[in-house]
PDB file of C-alpha atoms in Angstrom:
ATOM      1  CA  UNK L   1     -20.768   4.551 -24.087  1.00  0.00           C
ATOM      2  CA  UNK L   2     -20.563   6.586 -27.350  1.00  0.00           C
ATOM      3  CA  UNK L   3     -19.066   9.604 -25.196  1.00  0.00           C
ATOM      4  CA  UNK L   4     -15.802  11.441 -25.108  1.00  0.00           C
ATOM      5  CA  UNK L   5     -16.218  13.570 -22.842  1.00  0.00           C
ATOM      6  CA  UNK L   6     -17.478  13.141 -19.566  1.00  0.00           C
ATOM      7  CA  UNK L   7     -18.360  16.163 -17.621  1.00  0.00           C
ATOM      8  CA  UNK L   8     -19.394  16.857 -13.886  1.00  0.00           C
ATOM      9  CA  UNK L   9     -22.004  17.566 -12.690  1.00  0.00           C
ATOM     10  CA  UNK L  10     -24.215  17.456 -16.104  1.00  0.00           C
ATOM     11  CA  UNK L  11     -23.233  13.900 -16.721  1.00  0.00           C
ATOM     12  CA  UNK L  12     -20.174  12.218 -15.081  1.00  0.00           C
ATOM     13  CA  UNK L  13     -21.579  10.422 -12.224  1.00  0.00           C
ATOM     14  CA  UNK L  14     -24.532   9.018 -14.736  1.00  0.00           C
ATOM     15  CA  UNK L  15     -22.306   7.944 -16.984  1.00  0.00           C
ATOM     16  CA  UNK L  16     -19.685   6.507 -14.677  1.00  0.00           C
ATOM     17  CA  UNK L  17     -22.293   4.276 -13.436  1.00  0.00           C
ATOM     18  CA  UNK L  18     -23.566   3.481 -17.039  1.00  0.00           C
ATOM     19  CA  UNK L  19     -20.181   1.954 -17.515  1.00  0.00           C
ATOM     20  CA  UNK L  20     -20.052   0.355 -13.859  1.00  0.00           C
ATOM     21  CA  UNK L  21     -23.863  -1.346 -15.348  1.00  0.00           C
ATOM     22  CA  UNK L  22     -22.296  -2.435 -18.592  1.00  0.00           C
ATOM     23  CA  UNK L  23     -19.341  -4.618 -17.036  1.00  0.00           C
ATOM     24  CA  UNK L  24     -21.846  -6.024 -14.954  1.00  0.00           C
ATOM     25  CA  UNK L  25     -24.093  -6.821 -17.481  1.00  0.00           C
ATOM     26  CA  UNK L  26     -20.729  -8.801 -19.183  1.00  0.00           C
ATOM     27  CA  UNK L  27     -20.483 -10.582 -15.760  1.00  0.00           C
ATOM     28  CA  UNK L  28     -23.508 -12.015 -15.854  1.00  0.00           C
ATOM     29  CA  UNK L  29     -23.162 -12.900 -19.493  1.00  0.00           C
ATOM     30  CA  UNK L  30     -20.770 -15.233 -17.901  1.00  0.00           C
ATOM     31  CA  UNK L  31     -17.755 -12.540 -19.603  1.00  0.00           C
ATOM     32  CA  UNK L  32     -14.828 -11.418 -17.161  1.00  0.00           C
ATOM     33  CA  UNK L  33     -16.020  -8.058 -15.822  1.00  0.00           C
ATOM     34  CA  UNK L  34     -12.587  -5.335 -15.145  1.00  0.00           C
ATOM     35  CA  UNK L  35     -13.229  -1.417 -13.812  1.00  0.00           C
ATOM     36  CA  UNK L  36      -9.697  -0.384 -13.240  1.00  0.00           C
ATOM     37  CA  UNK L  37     -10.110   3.395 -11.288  1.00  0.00           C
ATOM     38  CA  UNK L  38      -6.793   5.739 -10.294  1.00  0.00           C
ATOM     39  CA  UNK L  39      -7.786   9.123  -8.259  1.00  0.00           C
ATOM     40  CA  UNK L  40      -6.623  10.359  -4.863  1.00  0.00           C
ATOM     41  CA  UNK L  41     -10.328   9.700  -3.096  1.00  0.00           C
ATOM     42  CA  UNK L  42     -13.409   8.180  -2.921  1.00  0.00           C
ATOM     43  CA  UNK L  43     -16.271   9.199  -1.234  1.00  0.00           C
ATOM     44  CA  UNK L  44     -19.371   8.911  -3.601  1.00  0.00           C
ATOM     45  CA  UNK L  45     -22.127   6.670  -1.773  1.00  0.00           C
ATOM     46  CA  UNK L  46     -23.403   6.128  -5.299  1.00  0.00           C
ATOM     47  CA  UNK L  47     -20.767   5.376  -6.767  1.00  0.00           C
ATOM     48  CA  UNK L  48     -19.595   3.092  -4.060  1.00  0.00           C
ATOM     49  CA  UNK L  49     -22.680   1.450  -4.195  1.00  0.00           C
ATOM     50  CA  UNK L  50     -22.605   0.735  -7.395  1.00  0.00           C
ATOM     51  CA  UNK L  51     -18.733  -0.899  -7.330  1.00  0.00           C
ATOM     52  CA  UNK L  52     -20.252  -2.935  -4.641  1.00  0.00           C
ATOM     53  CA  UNK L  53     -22.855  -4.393  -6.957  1.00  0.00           C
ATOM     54  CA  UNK L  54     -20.097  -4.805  -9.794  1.00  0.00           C
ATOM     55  CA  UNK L  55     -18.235  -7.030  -6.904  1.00  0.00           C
ATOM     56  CA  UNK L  56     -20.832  -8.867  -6.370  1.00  0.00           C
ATOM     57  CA  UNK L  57     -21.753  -9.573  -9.682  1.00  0.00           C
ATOM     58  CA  UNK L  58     -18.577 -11.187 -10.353  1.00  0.00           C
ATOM     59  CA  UNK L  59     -16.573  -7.624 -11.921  1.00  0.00           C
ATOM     60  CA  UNK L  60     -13.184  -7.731 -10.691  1.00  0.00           C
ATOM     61  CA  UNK L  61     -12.583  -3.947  -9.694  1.00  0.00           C
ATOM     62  CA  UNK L  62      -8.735  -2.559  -9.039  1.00  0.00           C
ATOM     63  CA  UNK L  63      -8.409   0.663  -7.549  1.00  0.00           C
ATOM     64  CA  UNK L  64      -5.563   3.253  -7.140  1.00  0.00           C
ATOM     65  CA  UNK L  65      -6.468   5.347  -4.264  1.00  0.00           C
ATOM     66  CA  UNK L  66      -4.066   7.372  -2.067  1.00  0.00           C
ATOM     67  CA  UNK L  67      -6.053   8.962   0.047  1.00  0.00           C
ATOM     68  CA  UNK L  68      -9.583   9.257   1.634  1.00  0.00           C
ATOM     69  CA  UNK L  69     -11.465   6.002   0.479  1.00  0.00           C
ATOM     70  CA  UNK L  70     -14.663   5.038   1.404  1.00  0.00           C
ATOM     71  CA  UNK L  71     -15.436   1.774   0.261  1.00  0.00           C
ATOM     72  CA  UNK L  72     -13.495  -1.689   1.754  1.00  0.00           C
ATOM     73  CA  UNK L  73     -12.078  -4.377  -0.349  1.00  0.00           C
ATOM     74  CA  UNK L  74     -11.939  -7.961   0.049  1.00  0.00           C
ATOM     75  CA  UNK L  75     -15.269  -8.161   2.444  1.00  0.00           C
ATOM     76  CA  UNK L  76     -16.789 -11.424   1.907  1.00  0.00           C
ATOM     77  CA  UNK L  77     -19.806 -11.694  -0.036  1.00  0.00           C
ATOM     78  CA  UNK L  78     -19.968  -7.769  -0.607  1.00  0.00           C
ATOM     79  CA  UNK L  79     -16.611  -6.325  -1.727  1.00  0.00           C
ATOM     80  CA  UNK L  80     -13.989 -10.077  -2.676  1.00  0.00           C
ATOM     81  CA  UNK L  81     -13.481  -8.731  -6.212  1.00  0.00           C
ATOM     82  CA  UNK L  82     -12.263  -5.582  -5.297  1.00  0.00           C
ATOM     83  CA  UNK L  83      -8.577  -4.578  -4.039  1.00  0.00           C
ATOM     84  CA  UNK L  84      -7.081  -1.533  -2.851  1.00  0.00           C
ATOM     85  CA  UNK L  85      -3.643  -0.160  -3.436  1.00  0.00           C
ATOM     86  CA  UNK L  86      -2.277   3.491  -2.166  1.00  0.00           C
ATOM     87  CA  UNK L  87       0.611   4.376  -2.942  1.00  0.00           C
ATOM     88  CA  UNK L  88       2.740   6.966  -0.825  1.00  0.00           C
ATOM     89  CA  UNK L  89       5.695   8.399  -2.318  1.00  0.00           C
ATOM     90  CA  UNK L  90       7.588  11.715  -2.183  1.00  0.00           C
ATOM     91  CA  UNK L  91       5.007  12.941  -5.178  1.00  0.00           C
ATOM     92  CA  UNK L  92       1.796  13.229  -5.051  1.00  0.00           C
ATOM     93  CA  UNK L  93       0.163  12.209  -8.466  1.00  0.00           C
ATOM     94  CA  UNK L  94      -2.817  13.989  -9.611  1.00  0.00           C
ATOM     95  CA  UNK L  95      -3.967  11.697 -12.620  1.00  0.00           C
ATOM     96  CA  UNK L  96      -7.205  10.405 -12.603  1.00  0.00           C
ATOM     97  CA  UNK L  97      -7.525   7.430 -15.254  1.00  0.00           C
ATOM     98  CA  UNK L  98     -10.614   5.378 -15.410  1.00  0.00           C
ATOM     99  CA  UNK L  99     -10.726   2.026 -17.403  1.00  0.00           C
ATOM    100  CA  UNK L 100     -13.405  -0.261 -18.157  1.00  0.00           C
ATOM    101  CA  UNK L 101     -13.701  -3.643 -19.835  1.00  0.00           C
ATOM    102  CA  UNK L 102     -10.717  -5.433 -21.351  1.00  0.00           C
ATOM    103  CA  UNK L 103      -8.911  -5.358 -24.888  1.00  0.00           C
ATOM    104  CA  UNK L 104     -10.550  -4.226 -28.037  1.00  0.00           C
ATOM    105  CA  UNK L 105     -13.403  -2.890 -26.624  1.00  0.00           C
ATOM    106  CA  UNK L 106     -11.726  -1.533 -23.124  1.00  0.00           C
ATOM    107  CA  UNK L 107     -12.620   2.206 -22.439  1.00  0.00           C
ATOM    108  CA  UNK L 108      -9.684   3.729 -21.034  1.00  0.00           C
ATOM    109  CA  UNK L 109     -10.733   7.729 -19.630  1.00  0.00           C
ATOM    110  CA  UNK L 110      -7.965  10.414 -18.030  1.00  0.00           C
ATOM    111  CA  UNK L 111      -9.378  13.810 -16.193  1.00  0.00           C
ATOM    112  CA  UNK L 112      -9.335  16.096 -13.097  1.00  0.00           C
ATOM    113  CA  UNK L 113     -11.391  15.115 -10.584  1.00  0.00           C
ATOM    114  CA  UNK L 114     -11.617  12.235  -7.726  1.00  0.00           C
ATOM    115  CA  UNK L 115     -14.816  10.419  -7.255  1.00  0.00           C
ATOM    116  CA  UNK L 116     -16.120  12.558  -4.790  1.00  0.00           C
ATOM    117  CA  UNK L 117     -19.507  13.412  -4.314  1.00  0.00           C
ATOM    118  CA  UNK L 118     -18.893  17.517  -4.162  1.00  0.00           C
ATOM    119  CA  UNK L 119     -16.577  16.416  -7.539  1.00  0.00           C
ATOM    120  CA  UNK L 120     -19.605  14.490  -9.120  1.00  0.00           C
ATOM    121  CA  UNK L 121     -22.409  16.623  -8.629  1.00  0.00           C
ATOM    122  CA  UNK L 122     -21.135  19.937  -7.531  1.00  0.00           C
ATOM    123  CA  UNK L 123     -18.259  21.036  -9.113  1.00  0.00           C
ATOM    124  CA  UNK L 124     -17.129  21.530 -13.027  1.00  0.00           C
ATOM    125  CA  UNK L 125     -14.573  18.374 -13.533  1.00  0.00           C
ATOM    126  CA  UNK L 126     -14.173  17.244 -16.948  1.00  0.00           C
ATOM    127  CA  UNK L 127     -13.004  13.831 -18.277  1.00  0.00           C
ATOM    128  CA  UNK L 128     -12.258  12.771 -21.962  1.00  0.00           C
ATOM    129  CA  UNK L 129     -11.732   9.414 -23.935  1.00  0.00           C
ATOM    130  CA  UNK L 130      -7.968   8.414 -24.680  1.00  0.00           C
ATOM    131  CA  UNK L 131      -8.743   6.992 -27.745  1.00  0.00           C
ATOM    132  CA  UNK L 132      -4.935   7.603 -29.403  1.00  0.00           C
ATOM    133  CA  UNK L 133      -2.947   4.076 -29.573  1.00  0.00           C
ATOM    134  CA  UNK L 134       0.072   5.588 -28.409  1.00  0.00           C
ATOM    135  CA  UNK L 135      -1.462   7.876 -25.647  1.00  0.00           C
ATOM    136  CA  UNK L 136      -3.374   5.189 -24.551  1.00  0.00           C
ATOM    137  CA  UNK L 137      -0.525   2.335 -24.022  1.00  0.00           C
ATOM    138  CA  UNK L 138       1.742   5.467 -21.725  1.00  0.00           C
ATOM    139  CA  UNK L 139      -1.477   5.780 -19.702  1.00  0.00           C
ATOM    140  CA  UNK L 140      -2.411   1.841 -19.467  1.00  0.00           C
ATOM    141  CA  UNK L 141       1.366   1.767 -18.442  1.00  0.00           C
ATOM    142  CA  UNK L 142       0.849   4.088 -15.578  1.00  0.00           C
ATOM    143  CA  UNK L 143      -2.092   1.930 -14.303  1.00  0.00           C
ATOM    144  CA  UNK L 144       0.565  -1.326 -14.682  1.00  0.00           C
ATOM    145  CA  UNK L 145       3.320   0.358 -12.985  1.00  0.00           C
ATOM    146  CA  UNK L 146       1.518   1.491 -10.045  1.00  0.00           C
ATOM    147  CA  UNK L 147       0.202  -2.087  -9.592  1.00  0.00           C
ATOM    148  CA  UNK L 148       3.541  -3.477  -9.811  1.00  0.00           C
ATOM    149  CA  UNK L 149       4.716  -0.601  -6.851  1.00  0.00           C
ATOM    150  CA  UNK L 150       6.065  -3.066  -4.174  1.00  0.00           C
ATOM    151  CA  UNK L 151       7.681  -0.841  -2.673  1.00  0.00           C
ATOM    152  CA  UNK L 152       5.830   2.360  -1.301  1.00  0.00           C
ATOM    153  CA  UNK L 153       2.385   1.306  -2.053  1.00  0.00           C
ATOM    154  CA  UNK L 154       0.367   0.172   0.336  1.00  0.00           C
ATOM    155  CA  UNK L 155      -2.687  -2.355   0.549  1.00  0.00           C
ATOM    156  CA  UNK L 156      -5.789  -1.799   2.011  1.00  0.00           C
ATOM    157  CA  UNK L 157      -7.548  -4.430   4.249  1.00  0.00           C
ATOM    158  CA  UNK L 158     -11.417  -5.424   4.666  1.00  0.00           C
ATOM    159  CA  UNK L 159     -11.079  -3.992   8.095  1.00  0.00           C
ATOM    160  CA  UNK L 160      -9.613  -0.828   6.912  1.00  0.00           C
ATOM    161  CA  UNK L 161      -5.718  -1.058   7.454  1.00  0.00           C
ATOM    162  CA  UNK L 162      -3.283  -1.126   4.970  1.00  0.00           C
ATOM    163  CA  UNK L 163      -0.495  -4.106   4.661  1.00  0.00           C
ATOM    164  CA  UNK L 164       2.777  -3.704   2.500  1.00  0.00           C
ATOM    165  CA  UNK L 165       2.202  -6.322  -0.391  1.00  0.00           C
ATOM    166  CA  UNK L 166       3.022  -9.402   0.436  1.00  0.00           C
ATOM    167  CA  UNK L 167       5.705 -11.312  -2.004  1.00  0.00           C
ATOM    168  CA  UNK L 168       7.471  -8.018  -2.379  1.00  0.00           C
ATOM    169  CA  UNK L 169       9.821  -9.947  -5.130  1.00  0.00           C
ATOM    170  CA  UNK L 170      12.914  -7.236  -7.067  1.00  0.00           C
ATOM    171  CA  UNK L 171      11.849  -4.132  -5.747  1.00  0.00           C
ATOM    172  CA  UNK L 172       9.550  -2.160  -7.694  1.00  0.00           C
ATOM    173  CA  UNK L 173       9.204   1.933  -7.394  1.00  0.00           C
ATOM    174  CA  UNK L 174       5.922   3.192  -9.532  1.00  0.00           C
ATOM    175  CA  UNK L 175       7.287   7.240  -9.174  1.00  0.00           C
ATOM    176  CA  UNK L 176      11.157   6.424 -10.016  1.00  0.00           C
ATOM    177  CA  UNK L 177       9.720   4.609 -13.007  1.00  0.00           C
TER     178      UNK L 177
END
């Protein structure tokens, strides 16, 4: 995607699902698919849909959601290459930080909105490229310390509920970091 700016609702959702298509397309190409997504909730049939087909295809999709999310991980044959973390601490974080693909070519995005359908299509929400080394390692760093969290995130189940991490190992706080 030659964009760097994304903005809802003239062209987010499109080209969220553009990207979503082209790390399935590497999948398939026999390439190791990533979507890496942060936001506080997700609700977008269409978008869900179209993680689901990334799953299937092979895309391994980790997600960052504390709140409201629509879409189960770890369902057999539908959802196994997606996981779920929330992560419940005395903040709560408002960045949204979308990244697709891996190394050189990885497309890492930052911006104001969660992937929810009155977000996508309804409302003004705006997303740009991170496309600075420097800014982009702090935000990539974000993503890593949240998945580290072992100790106030929380991991969502195929049938909905949400298990501590198992393995907890030296504990691990993503907001005291």
């Amino acid at each position: 995607i030659d964009m760097h700016i994304l903005v809802a609702p003239h062209c987010l959702q499109d080209k969220l699902i553009d990207m979503i298509d082209g790390e399935i397309s590497k999948a398939k190409a026999g390439q190791k698919g990533l979507i890496r997504l942060k936001m506080n909730s997700l609700t977008d049939k269409m978008l869900i849909d179209k993680l689901v087909e990334a799953s299937q295809a092979g895309v391994q999709v980790e997600m960052i959601v504390r709140g409201i999310c629509c879409l189960r991980p770890g369902v057999p044959g539908r959802t196994e290459h997606i996981s779920v973390r929330s992560i419940i601490g005395r903040y709560l974080e408002h960045e949204r930080i979308f990244v697709f693909g891996r190394g050189e070519a990885q497309e890492v995005f930052i911006g104001s909105g969660d992937l929810l359908e009155r977000n996508t299509m309804r409302r003004i929400e705006a997303f740009t490229a991170v496309t600075d080394p420097n800014a982009r390692a702090e935000v990539l760093e974000v993503l890593s310390a949240m998945r580290r969290d072992n100790r106030q995130a929380w991991i969502m189940q195929p049938d909905g509920s949400y298990l501590r991490p198992e393995g907890a190992g030296e504990p691990f706080v993503s907001q005291a970091y």
